[in-house]
mmCIF file of C-alpha atoms in Angstrom:
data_model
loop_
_atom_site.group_PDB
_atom_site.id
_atom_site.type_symbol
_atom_site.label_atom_id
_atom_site.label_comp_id
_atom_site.label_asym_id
_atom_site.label_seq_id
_atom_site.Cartn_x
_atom_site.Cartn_y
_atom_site.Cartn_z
ATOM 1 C CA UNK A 1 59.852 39.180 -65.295
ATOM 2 C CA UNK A 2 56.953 41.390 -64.670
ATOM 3 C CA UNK A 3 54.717 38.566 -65.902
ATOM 4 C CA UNK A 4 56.200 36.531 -63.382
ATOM 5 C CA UNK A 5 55.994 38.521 -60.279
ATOM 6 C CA UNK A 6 52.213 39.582 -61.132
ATOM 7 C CA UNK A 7 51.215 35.191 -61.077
ATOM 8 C CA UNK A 8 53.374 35.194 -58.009
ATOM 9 C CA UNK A 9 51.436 37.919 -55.767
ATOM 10 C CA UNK A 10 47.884 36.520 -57.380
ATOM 11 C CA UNK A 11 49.133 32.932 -56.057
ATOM 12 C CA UNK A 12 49.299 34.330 -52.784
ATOM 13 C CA UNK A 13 46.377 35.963 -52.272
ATOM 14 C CA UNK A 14 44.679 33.050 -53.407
ATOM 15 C CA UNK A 15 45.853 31.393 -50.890
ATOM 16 C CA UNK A 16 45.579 33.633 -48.114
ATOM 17 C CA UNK A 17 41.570 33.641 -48.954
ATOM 18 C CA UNK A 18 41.501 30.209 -48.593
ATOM 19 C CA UNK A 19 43.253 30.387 -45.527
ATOM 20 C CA UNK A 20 40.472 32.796 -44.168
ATOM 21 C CA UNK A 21 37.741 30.417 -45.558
ATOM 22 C CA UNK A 22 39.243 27.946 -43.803
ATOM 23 C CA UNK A 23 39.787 29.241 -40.123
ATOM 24 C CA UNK A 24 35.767 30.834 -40.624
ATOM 25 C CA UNK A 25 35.066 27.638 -41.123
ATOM 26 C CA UNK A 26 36.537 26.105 -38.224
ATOM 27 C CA UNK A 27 35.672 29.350 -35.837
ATOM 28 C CA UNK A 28 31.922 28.095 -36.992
ATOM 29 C CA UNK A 29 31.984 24.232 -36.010
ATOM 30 C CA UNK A 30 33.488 25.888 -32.483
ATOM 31 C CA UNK A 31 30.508 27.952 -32.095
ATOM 32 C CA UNK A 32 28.238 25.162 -32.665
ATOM 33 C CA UNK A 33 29.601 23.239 -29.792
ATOM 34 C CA UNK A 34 28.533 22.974 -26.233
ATOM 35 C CA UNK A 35 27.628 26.176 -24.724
ATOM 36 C CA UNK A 36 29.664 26.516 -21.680
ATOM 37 C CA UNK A 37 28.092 26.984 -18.346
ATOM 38 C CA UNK A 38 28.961 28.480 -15.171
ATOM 39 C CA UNK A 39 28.789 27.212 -11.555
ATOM 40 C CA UNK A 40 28.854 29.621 -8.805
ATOM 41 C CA UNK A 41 28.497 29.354 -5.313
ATOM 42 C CA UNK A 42 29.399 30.845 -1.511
ATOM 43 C CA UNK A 43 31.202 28.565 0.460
ATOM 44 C CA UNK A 44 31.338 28.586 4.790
ATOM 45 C CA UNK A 45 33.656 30.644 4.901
ATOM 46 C CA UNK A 46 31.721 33.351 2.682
ATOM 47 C CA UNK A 47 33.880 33.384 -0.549
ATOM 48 C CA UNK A 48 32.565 33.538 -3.899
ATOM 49 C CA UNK A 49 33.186 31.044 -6.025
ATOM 50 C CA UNK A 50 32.939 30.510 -9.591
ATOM 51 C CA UNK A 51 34.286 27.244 -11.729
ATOM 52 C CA UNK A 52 32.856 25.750 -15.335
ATOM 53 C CA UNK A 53 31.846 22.575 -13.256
ATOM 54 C CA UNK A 54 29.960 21.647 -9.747
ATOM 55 C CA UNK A 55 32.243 23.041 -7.018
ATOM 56 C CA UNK A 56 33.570 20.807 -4.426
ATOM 57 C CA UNK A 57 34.007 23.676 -1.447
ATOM 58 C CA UNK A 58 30.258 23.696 -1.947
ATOM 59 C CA UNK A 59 29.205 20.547 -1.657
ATOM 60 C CA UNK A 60 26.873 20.675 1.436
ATOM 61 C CA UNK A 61 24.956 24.186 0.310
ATOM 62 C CA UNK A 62 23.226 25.378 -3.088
ATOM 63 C CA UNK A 63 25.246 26.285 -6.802
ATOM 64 C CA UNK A 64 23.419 28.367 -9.154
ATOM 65 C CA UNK A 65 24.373 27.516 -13.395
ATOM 66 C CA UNK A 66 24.596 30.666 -15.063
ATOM 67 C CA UNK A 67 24.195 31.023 -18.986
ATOM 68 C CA UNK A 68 27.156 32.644 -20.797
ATOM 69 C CA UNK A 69 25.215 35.491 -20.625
ATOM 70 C CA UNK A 70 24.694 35.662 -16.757
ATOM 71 C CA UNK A 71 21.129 34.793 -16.668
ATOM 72 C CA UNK A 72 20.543 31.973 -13.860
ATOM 73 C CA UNK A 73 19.942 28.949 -15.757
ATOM 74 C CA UNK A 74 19.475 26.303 -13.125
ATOM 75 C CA UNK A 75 20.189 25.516 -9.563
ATOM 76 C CA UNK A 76 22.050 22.135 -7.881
ATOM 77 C CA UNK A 77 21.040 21.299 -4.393
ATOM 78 C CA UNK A 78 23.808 19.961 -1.725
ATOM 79 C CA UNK A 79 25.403 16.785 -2.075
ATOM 80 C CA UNK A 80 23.569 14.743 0.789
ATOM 81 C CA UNK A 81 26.220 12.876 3.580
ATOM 82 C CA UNK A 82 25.695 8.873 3.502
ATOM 83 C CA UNK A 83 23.415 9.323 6.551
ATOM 84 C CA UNK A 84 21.270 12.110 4.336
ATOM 85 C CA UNK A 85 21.066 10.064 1.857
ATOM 86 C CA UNK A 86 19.707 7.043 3.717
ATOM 87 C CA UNK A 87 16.974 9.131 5.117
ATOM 88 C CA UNK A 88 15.934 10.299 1.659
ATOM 89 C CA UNK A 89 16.002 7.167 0.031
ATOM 90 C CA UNK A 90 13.610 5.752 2.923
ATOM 91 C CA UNK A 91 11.468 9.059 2.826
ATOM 92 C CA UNK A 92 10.668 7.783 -0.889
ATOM 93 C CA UNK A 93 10.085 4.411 -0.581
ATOM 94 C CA UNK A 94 7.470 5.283 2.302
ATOM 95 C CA UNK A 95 5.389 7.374 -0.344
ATOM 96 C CA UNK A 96 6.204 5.169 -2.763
ATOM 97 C CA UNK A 97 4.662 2.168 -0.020
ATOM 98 C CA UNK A 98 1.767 5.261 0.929
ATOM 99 C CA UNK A 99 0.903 6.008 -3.307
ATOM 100 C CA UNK A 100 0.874 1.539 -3.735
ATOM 101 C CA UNK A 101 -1.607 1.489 -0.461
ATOM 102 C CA UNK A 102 -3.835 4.657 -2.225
ATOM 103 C CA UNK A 103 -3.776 2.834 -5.036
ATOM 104 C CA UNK A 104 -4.634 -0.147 -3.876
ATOM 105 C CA UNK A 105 -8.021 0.967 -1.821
ATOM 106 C CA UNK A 106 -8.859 2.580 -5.206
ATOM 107 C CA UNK A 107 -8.257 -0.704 -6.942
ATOM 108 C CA UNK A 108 -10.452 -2.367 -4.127
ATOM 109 C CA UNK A 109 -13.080 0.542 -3.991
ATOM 110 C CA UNK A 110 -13.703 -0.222 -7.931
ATOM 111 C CA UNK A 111 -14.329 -3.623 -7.305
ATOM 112 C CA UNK A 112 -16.355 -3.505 -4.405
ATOM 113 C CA UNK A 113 -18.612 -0.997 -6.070
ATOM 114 C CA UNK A 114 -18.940 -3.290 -9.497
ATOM 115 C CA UNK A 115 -19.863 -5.934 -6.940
ATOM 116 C CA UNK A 116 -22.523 -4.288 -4.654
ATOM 117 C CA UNK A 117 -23.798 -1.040 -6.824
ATOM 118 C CA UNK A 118 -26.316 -0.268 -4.020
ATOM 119 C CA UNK A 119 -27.408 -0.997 -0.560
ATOM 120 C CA UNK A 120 -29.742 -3.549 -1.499
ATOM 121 C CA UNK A 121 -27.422 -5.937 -3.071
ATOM 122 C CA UNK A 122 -24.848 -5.057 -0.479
ATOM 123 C CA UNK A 123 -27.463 -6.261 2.634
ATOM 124 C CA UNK A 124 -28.704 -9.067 0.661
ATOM 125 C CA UNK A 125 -24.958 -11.104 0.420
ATOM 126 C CA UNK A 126 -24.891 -9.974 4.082
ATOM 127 C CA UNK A 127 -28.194 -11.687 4.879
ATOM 128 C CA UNK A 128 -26.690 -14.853 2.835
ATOM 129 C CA UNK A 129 -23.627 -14.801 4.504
ATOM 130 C CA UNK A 130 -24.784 -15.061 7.851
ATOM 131 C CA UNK A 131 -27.663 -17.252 6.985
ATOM 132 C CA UNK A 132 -25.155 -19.774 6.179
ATOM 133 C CA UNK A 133 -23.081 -19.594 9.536
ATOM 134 C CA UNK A 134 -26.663 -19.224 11.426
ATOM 135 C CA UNK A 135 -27.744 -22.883 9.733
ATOM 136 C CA UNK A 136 -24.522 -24.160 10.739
ATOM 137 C CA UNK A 137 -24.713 -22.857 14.327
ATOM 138 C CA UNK A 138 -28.371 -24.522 14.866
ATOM 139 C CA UNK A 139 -27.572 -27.625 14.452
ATOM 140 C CA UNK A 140 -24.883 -26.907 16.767
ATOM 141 C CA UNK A 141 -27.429 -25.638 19.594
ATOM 142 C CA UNK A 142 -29.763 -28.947 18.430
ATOM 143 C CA UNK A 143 -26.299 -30.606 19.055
ATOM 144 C CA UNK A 144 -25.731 -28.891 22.708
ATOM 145 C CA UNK A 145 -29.319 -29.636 23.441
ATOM 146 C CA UNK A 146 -29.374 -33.561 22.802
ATOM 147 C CA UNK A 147 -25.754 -33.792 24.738
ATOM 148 C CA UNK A 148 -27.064 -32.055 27.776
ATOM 149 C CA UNK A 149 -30.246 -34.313 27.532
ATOM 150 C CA UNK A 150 -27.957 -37.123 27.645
ATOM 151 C CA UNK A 151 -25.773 -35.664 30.789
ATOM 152 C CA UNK A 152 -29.444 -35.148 32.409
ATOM 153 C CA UNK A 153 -29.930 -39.177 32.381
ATOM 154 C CA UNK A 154 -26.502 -39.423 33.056
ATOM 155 C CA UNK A 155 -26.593 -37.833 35.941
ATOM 156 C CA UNK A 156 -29.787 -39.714 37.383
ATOM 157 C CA UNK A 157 -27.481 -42.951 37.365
ATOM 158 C CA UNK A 158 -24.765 -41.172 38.815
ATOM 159 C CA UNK A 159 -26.687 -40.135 41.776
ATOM 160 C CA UNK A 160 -26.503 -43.752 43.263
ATOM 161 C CA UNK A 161 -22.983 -43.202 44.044
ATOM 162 C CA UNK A 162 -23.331 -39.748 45.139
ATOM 163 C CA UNK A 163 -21.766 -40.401 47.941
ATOM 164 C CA UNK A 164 -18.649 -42.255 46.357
ATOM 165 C CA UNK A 165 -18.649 -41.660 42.465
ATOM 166 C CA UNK A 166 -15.785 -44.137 41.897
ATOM 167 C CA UNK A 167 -17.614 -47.251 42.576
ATOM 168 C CA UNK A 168 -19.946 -46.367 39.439
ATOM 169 C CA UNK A 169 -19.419 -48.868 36.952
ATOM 170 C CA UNK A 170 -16.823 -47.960 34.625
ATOM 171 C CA UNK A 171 -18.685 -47.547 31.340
ATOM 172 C CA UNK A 172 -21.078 -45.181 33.249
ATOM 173 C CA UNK A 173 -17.389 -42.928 34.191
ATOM 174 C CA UNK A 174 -16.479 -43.435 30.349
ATOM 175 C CA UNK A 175 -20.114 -42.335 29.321
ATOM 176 C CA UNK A 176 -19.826 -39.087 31.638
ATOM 177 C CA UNK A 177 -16.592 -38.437 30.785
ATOM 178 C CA UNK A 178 -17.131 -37.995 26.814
ATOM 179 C CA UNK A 179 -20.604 -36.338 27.390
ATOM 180 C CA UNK A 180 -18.658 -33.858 29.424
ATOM 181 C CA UNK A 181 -16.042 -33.801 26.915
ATOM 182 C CA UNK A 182 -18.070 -33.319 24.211
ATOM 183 C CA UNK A 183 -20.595 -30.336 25.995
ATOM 184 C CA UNK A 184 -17.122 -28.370 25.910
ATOM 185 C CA UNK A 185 -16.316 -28.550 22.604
ATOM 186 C CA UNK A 186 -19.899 -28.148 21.484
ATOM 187 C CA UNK A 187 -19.806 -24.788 23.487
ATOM 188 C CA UNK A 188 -16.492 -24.119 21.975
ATOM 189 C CA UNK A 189 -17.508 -24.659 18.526
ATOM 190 C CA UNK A 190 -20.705 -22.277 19.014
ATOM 191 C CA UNK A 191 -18.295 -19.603 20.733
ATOM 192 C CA UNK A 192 -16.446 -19.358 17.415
ATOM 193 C CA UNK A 193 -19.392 -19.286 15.603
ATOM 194 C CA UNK A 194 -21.287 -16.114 17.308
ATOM 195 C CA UNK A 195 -17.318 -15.176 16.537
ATOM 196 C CA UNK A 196 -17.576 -15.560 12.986
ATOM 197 C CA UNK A 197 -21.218 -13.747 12.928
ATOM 198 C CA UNK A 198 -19.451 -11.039 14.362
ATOM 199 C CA UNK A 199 -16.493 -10.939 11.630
ATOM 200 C CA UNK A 200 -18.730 -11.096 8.926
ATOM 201 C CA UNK A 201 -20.837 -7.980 10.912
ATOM 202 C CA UNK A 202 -17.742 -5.697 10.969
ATOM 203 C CA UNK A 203 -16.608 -6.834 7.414
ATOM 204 C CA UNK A 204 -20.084 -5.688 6.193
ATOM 205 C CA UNK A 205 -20.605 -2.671 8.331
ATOM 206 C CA UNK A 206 -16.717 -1.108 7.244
ATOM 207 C CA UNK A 207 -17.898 -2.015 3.405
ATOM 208 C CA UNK A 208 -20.734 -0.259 3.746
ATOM 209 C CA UNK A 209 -18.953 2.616 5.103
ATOM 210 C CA UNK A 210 -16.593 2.700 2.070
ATOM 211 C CA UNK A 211 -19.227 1.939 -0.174
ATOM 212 C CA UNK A 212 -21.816 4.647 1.169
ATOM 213 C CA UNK A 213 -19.801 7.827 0.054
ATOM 214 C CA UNK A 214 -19.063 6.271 -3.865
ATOM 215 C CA UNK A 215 -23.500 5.344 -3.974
ATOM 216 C CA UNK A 216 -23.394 8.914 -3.517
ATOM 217 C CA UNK A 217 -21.077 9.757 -5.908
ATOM 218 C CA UNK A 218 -22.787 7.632 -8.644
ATOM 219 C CA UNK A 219 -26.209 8.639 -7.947
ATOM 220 C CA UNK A 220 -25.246 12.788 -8.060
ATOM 221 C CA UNK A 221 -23.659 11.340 -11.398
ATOM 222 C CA UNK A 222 -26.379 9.862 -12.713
ATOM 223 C CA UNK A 223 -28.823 12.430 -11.810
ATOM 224 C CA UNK A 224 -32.846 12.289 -11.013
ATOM 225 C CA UNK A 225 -34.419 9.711 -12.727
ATOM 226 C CA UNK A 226 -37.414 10.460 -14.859
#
């Protein structure tokens, strides 16, 4: 009998250690989870408040996340109203649009500067770019010239019927009628020509202005030459 109740009382210890192994087994896994954090806050009407997630009554000002052990681990601006939101969302996209444009005149300052690494190769495709539109535009003036020589005779047989132009003979109306025609279009056509000379002016002239500061650059870069 003493036998007995001596296996009986080991039996239960044994079992109450592994109970104890057990729930310090489980208490670890809990400790291993999450750590909790706090969310704290004054609302409008100046209470304190304190919750284990974001805090509705203070949705329009600042929460500060605490660590367990009280230290401030982050903080959560305001929620922003539809209207807030809008504006921020457009704020971005207009840097976003203002960083694309920066990056873009980079982009375009590269290859500019690849394409004309000095002022001499930068006023020599000027020179060939309005050499071109000059060519063009003299044989425009030779043009203007022959049609006003033309007008000039023209207007020697016109001056029999000075006195009532519409009994010139009709070929004679046609003939002043599409030399006058054409001396406006010919003027026309050199108009938009000293227009294009002028284009091709400012396009050089605000090229060079980007370009003069990056020369600049390159040559403090490079350094004297020997």
């Amino acid at each position: 009998m003493t036998t007995a109740l001596a296996c009986a009382r080991l039996g239960q210890v044994t079992a109450g250690l592994l109970l104890a192994t057990f729930g310090a087994s489980l208490w670890a896994q809990g400790a291993a989870g999450p750590v909790p954090q706090i969310y704290t806050c004054t609302d409008a009407s100046g209470r304190k408040l304190t919750s284990d997630r974001p805090i509705a009554e203070c949705r329009d000002r600042e929460q500060t996340i605490l660590n367990p052990s009280g230290t401030v681990k982050a903080r959560i601006g305001p929620v922003l109203t539809p209207y807030e939101q809008s504006q921020s969302e457009a704020r971005i996209r207009a840097e976003q649009k203002e960083r694309a444009r920066k990056e873009e005149e980079k982009r375009m300052e590269r290859a500019l500067l690849v394409r004309y690494p000095n002022l001499v190769a930068h006023q020599k495709d000027r020179e060939e770019a309005l050499a071109q539109v000059q060519l063009v535009k003299q044989v425009g003036v030779e043009r203007l010239k022959d049609l006003l020589a033309e007008r000039s005779k023209l207007n020697e047989e016109m001056a029999f019927y000075a006195k009532d132009p519409s009994k010139a003979p009709a070929n004679l109306q046609r003939q002043m009628a599409g030399v006058t025609q054409s001396l406006v279009e010919q003027e026309r056509f050199l108009a938009e020509k000293d227009k294009e000379i002028q284009r091709i002016n400012a396009r050089f002239d605000e090229e060079q202005e980007r370009l003069e500061p990056l020369w600049q650059a390159n040559a403090a870069t490079a350094g004297p030459t020997r």
